[in-house]
CSV table of C-alpha atoms and ligand atoms in Angstrom, one decimal:
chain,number,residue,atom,x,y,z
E,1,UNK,CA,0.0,0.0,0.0
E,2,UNK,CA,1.5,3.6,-0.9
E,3,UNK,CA,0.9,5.3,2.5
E,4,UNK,CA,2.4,2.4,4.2
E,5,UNK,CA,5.2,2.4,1.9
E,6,UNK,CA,6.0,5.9,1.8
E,7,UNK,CA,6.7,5.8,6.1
E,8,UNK,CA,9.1,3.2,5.3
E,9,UNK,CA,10.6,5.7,2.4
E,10,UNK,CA,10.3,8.1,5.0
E,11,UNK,CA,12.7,6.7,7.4
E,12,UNK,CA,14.9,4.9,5.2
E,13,UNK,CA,15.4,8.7,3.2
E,14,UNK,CA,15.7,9.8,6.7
E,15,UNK,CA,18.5,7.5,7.7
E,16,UNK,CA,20.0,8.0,4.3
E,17,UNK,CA,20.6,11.7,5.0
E,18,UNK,CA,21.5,11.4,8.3
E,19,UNK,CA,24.6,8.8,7.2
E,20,UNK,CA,25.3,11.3,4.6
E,21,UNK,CA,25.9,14.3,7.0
E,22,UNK,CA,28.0,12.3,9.3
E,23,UNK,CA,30.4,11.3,6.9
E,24,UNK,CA,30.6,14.7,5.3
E,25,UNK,CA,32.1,15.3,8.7
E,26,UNK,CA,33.6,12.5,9.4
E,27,UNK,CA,35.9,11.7,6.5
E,28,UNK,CA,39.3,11.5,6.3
E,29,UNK,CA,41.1,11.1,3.1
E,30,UNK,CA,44.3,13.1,1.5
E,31,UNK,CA,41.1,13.9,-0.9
E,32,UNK,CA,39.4,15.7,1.7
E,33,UNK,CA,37.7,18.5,0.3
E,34,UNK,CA,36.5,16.5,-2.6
E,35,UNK,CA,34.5,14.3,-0.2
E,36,UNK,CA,33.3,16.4,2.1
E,37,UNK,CA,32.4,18.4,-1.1
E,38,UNK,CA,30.4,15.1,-2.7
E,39,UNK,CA,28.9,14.1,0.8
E,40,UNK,CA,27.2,17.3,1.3
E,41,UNK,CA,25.4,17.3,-2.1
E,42,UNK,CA,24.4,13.9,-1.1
E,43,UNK,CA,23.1,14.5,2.0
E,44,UNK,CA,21.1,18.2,0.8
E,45,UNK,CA,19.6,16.1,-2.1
E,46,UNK,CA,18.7,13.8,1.0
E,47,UNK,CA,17.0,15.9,2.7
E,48,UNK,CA,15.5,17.9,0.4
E,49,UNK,CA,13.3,14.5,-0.2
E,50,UNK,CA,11.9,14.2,3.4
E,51,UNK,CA,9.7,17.1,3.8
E,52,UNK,CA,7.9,15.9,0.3
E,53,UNK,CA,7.6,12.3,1.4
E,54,UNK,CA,6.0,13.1,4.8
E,55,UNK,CA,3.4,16.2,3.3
E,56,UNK,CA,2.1,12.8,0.4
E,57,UNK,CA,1.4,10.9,3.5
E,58,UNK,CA,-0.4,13.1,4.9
E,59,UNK,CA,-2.3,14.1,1.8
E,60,UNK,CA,-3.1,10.7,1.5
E,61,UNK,CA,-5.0,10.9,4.5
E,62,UNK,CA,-2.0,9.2,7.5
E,63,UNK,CA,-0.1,10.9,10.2
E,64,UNK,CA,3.9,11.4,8.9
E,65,UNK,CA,6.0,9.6,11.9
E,66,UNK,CA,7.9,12.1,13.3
E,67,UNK,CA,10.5,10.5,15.4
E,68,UNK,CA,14.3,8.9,15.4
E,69,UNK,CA,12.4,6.1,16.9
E,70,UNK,CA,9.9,5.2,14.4
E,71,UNK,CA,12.3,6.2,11.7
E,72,UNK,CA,14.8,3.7,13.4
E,73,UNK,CA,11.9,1.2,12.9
E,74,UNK,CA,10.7,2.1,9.3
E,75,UNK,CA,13.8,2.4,8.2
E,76,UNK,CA,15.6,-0.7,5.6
E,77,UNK,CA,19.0,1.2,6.1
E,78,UNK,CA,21.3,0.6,9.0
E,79,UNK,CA,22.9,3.6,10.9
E,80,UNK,CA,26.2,3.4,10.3
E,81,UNK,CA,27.7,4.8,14.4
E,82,UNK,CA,31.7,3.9,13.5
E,83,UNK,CA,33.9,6.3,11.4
E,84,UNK,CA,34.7,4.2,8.1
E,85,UNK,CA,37.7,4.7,5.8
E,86,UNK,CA,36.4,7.1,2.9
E,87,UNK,CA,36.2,4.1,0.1
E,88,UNK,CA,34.5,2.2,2.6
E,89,UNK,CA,31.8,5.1,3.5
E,90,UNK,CA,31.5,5.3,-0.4
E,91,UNK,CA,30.5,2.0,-0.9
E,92,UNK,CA,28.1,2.3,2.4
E,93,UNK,CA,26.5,4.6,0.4
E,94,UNK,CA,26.5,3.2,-3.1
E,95,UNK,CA,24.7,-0.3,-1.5
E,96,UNK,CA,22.3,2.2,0.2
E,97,UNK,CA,21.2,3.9,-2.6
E,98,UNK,CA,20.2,0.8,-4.4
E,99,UNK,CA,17.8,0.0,-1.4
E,100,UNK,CA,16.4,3.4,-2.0
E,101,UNK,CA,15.8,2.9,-5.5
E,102,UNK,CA,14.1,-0.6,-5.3
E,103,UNK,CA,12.2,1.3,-2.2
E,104,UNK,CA,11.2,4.3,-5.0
E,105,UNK,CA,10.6,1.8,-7.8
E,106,UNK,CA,7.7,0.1,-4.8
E,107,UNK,CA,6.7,3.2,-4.3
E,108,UNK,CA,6.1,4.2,-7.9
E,109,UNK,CA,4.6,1.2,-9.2
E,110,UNK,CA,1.9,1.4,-5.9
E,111,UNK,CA,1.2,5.3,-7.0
E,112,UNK,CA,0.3,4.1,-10.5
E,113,UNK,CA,-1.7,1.3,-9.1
E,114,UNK,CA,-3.7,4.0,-7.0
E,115,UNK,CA,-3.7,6.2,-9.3
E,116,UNK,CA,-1.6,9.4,-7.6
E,117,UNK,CA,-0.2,10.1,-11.0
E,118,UNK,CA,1.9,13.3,-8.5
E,119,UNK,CA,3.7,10.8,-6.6
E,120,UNK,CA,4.4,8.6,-9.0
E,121,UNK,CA,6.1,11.6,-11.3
E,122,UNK,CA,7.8,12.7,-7.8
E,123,UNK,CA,9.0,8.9,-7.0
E,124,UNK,CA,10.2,9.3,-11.3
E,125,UNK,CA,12.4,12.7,-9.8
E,126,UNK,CA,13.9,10.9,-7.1
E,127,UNK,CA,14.9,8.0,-9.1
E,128,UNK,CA,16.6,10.0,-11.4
E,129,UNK,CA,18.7,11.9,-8.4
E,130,UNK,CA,19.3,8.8,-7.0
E,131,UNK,CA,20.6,7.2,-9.6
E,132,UNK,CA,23.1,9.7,-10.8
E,133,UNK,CA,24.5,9.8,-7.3
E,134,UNK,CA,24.8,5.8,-7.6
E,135,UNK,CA,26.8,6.3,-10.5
E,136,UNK,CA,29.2,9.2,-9.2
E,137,UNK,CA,29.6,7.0,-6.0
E,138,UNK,CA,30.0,3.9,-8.3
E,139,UNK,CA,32.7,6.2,-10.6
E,140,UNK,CA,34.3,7.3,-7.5
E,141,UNK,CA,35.8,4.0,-6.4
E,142,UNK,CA,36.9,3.1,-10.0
E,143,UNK,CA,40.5,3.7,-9.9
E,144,UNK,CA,42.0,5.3,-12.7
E,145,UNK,CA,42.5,3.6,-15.9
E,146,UNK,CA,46.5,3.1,-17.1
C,1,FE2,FE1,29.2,21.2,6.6
């Protein structure tokens, strides 16, 4: 069901940013700047999603959870609470981004099954950032060709 769906985008998106801040802080790399630089436009695209997500749940007639703890619940993302080695935090990423884009592609295909032809084009938007981040994240642990 969409509503039900989009609390668990909710706190998945939720975690997402979250994780994204953290290691914009976080990272330590002779690279520095160019991460902390990459994680922050990770983490605003993040949570420029939430507010959206949680104002379509309650158009659609639920309460948005408001809470660490209920997003803690919802979410299919694990906190990440150690400080990783930058490719590792890249990767981290990369795997979580393809949970959020099998979690938008569940959340599309419901909207078009109820018919909420505006959150099925905004799941379309989010796909599309979240797929070009997977492939700069992806690109950014290729190492360079000879
Ligand atoms: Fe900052």
């Amino acid at each position: 069901m969409l509503a039900d769906n989009l609390k668990i985008l909710l706190g998945t998106q939720f975690a997402y940013y979250v994780k994204a801040h953290a290691f914009h802080w976080n990272v330590e790399t002779p690279d520095f700047y160019q991460y902390h630089k990459f994680f922050q436009k990770i983490y605003e695209d993040a949570y420029s999603a939430v507010d959206p997500i949680a104002e379509y749940i309650r158009a659609l007639g639920d309460y948005a959870p408001g809470s660490l703890e209920r997003f803690l619940e919802l979410s299919i993302i694990k906190g990440q609470t150690k400080v990783p080695r930058a490719r590792l935090m890249v990767e981290e990423l990369l795997a979580n981004s393809g949970q959020l884009v099998e979690l938008l592609n569940q959340c599309f295909a419901d909207a078009t099954q109820e018919n909420k032809q505006d959150v099925a084009n905004f799941m379309a938007e989010r796909l599309s950032q979240t797929n070009k981040f997977a492939w700069q994240l992806r690109s950014s642990l290729k190492d360079e060709r000879a």
